[in-house]
PDB file of C-alpha atoms in Angstrom:
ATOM      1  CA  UNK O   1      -9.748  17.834 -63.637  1.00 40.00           C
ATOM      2  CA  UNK O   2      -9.286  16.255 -60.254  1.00 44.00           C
ATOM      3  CA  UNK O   3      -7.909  18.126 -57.349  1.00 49.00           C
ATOM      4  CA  UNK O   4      -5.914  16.348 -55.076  1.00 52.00           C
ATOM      5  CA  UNK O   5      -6.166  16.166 -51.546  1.00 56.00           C
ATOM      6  CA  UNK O   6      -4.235  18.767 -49.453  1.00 61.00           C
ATOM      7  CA  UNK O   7      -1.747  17.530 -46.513  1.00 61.00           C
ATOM      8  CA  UNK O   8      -3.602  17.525 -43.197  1.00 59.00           C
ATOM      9  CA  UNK O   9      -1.379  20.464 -40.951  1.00 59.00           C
ATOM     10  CA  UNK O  10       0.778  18.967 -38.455  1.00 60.00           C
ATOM     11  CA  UNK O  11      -1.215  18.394 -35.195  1.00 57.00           C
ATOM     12  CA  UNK O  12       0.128  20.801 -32.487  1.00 56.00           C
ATOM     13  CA  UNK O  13       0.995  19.380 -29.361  1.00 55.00           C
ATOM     14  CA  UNK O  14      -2.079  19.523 -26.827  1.00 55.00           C
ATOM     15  CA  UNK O  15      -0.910  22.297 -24.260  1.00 52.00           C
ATOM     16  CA  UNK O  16      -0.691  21.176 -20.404  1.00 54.00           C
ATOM     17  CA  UNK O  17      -3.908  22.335 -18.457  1.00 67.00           C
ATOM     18  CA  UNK O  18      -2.891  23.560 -14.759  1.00 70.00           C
ATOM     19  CA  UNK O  19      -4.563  20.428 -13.363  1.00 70.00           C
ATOM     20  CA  UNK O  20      -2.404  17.941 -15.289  1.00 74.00           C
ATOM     21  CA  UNK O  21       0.930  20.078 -14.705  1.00 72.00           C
ATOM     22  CA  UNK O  22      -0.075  20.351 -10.925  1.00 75.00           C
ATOM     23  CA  UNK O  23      -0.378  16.403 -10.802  1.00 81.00           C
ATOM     24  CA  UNK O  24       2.455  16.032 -11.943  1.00 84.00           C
ATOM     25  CA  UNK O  25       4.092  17.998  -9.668  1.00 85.00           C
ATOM     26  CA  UNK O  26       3.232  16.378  -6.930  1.00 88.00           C
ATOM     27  CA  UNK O  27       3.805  13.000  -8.349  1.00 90.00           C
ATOM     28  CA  UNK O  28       7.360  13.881  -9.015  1.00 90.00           C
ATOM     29  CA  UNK O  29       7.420  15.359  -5.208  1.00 90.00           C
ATOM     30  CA  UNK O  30       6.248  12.084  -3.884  1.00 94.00           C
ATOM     31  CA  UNK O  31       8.323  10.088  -6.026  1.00 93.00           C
ATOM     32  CA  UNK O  32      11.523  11.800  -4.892  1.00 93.00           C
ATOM     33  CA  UNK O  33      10.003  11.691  -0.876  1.00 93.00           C
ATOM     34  CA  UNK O  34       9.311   8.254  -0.865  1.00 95.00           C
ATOM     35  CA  UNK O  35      13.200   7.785  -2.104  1.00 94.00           C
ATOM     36  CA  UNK O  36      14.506   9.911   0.578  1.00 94.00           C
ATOM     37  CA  UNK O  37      12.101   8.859   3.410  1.00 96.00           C
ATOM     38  CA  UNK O  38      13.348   5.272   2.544  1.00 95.00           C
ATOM     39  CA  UNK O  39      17.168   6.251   2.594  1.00 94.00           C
ATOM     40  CA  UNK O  40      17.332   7.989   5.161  1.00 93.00           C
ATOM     41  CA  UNK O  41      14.500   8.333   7.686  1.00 93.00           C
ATOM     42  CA  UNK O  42      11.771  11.253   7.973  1.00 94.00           C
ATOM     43  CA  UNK O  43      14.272  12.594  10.868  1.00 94.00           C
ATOM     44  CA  UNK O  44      17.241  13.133   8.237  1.00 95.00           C
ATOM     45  CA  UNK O  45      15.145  14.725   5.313  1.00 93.00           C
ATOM     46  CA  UNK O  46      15.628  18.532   4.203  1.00 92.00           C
ATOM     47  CA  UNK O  47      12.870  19.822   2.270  1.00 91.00           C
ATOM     48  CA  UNK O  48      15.088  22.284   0.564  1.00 91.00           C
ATOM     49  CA  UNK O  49      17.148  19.272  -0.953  1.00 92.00           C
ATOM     50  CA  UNK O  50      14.168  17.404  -1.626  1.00 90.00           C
ATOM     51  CA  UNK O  51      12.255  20.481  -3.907  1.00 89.00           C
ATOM     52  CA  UNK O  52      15.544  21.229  -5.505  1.00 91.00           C
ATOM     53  CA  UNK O  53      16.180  17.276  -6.414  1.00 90.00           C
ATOM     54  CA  UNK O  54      12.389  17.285  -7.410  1.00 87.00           C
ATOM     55  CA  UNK O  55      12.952  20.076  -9.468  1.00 87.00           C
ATOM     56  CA  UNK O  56      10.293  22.561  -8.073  1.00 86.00           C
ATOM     57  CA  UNK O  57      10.006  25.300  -5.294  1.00 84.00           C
ATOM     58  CA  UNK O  58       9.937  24.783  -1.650  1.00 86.00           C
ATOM     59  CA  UNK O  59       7.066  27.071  -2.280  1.00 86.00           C
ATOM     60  CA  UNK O  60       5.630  24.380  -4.339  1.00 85.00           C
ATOM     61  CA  UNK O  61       6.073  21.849  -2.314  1.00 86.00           C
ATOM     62  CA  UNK O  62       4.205  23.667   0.602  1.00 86.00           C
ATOM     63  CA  UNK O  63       1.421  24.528  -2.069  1.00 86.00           C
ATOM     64  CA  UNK O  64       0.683  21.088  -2.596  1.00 87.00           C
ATOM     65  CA  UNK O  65       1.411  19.101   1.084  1.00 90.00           C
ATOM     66  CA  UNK O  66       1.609  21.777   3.585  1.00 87.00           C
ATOM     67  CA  UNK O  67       4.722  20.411   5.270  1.00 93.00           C
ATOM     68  CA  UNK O  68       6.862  17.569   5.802  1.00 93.00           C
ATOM     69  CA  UNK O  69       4.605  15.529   7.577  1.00 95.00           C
ATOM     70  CA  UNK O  70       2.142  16.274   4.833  1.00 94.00           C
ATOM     71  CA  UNK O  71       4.067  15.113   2.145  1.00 94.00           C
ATOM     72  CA  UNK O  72       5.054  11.991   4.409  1.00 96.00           C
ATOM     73  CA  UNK O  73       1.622  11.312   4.099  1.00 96.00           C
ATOM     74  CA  UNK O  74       1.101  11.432   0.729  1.00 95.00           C
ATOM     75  CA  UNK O  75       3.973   9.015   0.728  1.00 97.00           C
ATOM     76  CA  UNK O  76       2.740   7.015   3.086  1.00 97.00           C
ATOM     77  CA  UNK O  77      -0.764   6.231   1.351  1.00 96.00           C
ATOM     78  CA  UNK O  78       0.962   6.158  -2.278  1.00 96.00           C
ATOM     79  CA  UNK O  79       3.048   2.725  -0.462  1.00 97.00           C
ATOM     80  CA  UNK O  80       0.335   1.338   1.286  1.00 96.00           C
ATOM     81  CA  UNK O  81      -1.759   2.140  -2.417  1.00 95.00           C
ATOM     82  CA  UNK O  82       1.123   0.176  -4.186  1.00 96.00           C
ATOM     83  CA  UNK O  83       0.636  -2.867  -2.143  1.00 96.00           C
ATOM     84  CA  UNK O  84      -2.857  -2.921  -2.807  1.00 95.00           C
ATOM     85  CA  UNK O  85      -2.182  -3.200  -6.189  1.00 96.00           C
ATOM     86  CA  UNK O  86       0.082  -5.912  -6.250  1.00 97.00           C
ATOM     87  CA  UNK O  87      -2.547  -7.954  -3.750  1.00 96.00           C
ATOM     88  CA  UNK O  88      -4.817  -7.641  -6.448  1.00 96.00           C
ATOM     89  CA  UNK O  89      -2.759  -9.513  -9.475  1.00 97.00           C
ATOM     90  CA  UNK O  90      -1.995 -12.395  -6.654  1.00 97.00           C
ATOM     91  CA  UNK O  91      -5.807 -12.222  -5.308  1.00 96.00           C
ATOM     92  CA  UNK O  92      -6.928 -12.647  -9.118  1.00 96.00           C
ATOM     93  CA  UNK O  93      -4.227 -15.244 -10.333  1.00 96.00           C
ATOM     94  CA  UNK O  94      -5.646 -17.799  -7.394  1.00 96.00           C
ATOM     95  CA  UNK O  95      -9.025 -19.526  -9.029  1.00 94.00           C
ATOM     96  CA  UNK O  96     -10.350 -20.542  -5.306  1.00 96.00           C
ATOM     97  CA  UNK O  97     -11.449 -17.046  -2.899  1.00 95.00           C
ATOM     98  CA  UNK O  98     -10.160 -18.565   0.098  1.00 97.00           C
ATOM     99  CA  UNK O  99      -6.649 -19.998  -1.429  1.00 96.00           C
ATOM    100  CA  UNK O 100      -6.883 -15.882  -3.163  1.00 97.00           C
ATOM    101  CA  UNK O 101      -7.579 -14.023   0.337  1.00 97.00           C
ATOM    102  CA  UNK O 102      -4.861 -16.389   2.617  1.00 97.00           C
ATOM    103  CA  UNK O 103      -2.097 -15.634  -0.125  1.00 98.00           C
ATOM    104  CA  UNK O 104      -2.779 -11.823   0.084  1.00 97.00           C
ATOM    105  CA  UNK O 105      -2.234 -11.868   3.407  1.00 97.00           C
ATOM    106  CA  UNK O 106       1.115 -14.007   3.533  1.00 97.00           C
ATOM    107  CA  UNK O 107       2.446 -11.997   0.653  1.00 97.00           C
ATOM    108  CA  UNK O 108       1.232  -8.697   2.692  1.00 97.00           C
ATOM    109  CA  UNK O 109       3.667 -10.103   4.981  1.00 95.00           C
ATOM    110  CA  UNK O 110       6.392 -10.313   3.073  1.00 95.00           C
ATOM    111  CA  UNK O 111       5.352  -7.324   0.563  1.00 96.00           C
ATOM    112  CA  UNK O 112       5.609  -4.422   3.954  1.00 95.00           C
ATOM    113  CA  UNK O 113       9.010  -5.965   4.901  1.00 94.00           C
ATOM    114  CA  UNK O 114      11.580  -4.669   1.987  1.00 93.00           C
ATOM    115  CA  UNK O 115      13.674  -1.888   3.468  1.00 91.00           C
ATOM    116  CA  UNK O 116      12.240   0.907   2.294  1.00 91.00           C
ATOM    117  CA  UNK O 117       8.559   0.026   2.715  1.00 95.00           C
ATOM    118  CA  UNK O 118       9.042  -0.826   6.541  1.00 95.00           C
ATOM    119  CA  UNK O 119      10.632   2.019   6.875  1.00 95.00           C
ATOM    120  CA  UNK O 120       7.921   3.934   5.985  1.00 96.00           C
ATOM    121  CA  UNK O 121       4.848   2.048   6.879  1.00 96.00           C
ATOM    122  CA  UNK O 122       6.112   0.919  10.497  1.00 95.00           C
ATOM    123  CA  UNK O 123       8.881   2.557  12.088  1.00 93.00           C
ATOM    124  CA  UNK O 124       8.638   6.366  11.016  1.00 95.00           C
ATOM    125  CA  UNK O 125       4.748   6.700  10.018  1.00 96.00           C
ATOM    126  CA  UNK O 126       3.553   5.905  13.658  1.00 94.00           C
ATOM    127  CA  UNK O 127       6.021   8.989  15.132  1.00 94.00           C
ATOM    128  CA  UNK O 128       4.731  11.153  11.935  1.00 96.00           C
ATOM    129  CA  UNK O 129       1.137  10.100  11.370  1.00 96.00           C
ATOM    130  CA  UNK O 130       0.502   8.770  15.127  1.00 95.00           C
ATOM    131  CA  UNK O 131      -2.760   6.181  15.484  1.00 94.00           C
ATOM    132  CA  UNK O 132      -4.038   7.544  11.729  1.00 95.00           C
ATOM    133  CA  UNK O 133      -0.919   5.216  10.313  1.00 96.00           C
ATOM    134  CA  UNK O 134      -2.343   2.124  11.662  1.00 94.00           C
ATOM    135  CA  UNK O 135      -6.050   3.127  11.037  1.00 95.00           C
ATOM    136  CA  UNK O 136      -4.977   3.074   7.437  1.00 95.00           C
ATOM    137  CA  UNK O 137      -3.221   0.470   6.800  1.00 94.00           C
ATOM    138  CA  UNK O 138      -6.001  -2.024   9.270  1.00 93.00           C
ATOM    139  CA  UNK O 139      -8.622  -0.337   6.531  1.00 92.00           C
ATOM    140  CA  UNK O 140      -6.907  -1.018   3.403  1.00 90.00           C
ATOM    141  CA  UNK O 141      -9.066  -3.180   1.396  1.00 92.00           C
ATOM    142  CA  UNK O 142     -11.540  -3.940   3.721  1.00 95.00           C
ATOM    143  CA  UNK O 143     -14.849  -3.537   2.593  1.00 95.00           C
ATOM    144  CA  UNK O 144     -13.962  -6.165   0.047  1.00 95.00           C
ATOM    145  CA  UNK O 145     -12.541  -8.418   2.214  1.00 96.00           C
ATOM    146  CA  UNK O 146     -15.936  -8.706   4.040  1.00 97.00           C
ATOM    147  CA  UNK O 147     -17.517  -9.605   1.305  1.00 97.00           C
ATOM    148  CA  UNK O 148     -15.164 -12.493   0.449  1.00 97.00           C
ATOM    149  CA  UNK O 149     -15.381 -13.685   3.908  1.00 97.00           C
ATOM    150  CA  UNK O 150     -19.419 -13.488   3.785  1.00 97.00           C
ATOM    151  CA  UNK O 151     -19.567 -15.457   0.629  1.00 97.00           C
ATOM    152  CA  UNK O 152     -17.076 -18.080   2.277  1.00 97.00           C
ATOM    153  CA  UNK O 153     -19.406 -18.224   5.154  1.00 97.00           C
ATOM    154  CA  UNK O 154     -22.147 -18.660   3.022  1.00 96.00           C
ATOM    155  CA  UNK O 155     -20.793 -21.602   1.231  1.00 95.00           C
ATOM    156  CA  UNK O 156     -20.449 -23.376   4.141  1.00 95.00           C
ATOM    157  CA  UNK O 157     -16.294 -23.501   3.823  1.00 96.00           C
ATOM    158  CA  UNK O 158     -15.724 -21.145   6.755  1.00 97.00           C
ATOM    159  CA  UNK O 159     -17.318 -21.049  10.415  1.00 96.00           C
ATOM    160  CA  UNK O 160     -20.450 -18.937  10.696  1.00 97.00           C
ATOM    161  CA  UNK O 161     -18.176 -15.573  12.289  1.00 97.00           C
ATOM    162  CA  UNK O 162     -19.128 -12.429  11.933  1.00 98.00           C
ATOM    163  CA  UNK O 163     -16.885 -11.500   9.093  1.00 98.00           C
ATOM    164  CA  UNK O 164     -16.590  -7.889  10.285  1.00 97.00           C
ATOM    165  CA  UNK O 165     -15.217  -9.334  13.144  1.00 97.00           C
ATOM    166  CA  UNK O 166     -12.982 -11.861  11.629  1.00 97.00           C
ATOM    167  CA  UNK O 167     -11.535  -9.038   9.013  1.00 97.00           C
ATOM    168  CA  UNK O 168     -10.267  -7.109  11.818  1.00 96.00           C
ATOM    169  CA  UNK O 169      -8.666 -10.687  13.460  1.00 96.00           C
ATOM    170  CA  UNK O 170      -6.964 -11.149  10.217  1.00 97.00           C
ATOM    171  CA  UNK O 171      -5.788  -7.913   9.543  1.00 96.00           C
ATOM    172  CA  UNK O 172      -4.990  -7.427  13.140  1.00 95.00           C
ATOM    173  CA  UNK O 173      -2.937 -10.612  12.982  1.00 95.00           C
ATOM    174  CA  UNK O 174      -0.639  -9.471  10.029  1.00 96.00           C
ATOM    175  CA  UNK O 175       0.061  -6.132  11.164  1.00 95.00           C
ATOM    176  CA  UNK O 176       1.524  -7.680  14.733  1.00 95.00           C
ATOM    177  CA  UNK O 177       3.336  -9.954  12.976  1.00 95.00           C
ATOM    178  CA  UNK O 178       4.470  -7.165  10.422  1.00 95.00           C
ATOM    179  CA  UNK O 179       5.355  -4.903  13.204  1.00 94.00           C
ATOM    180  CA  UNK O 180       7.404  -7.228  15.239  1.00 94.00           C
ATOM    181  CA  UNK O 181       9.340  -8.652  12.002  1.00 95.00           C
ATOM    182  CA  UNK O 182       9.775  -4.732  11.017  1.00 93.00           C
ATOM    183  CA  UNK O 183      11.333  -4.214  14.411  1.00 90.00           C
ATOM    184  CA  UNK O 184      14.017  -6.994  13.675  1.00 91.00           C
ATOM    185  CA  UNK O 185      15.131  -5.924  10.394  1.00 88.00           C
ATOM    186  CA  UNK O 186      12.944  -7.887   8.674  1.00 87.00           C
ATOM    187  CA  UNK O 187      13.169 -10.831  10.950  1.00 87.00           C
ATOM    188  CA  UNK O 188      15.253 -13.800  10.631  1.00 91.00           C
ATOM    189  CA  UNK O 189      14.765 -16.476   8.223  1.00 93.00           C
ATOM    190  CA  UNK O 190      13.339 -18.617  11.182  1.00 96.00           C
ATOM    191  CA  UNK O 191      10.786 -16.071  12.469  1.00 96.00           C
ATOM    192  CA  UNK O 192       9.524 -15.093   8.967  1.00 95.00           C
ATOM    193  CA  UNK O 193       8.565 -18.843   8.968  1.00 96.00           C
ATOM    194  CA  UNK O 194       6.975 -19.001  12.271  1.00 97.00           C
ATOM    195  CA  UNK O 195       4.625 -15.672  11.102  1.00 96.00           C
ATOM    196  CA  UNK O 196       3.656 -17.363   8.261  1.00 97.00           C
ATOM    197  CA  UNK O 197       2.944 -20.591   9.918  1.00 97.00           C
ATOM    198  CA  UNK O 198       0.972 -18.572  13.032  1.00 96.00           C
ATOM    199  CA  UNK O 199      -1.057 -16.886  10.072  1.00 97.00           C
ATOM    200  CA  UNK O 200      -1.540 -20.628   8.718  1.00 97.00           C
ATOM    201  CA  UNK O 201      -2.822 -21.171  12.276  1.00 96.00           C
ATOM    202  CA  UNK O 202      -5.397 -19.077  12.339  1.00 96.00           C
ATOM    203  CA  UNK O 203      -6.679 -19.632   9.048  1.00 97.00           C
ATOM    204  CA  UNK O 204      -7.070 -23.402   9.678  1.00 96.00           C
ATOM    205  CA  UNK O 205      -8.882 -22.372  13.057  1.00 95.00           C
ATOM    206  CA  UNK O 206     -11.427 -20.623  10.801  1.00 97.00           C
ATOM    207  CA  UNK O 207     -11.824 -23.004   7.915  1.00 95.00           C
ATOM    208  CA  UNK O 208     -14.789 -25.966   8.435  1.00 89.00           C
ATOM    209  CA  UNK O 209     -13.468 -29.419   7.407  1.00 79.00           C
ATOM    210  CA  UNK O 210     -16.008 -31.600   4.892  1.00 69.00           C
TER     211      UNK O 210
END
């Protein structure tokens, strides 16, 4: 006589460790933050509407960032850790390193400028964050950046530069040019064109002709 296979129980739903819950805490804080920042200005936000909005404490929300300019922060770096990600898909859909690394920065450009990430990145997070806002966003993705300018260098299709010192030209460059255009709105149609083409400027003055 065979016996037949009994049912496997239902599998009970893994419960949520107190790491995994916190997480997602403060994802949902920084979620709703980076809405309001963008709205309405670091200035205008109350951190009782924001916890109550998020769903949590103002208790929790001082657990996990302190303060205001705390959670700003996190903000802040969650944005400029966004961007970084969408260089990435652009940097890998180019087949040539140099064609990869000058569309990253014109699309870094353009990327910082929507409303709500200017907002952010270059008219509140200097008042909030002072110097540490820039230092951030002139180190994002550096290191690698180096390293594609060394190989470039290498291969004879850039000058011979330091590339330490022609990573902080280039990132230097954007950022002035993202700071002025932030400080217009966004810029007009006509300067957004004259950044790009003053980026295009200085990577021609870097490139070595065959």
């Amino acid at each position: 006589m065979s016996i037949s296979p009994q049912p496997a129980p239902p599998s009970l739903p893994r419960p949520q460790g107190r790491a995994e819950a916190a997480e997602q805490t403060a994802a949902r804080l920084i979620a709703t933050a980076r809405q309001a920042f963008a709205t309405q200005g670091f200035a205008h936000v109350s951190l009782d509407a924001l916890a109550a909005e998020a769903g949590v404490t103002r208790g929790a929300l001082h657990h996990h960032f302190q303060n205001k300019a705390g959670l700003f922060e996190a903000v802040f770096r969650a944005v400029d850790a966004e961007i970084g990600r969408e260089l990435d898909i652009i940097y890998e859909a180019e087949d040539d390193p140099w064609r990869g690394l000058t569309a990253c920065y014109h699309a870094y450009l353009d990327l910082t400028l929507s409303p709500d990430r200017a907002r952010i990145l270059f008219r509140d997070a200097p008042a909030v964050m002072g110097a540490q806002a820039m230092d951030i966003l002139m180190q994002s993705g550096f290191a690698m950046i180096v390293e594609d300018l060394t190989c470039l260098i290498a291969a004879g299709r850039l000058r011979p530069l330091d590339p330490v010192a022609v990573t902080h030209l280039l990132n230097g460059a954007v950022m002035a040019q993202a700071l002025w255009l932030a400080g217009c709105d966004g810029g007009t149609e006509a300067q957004r064109a004259a950044a790009h083409a003053a980026l295009d400027a200085t990577f021609d003055g870097l490139t070595l002709r065959p």
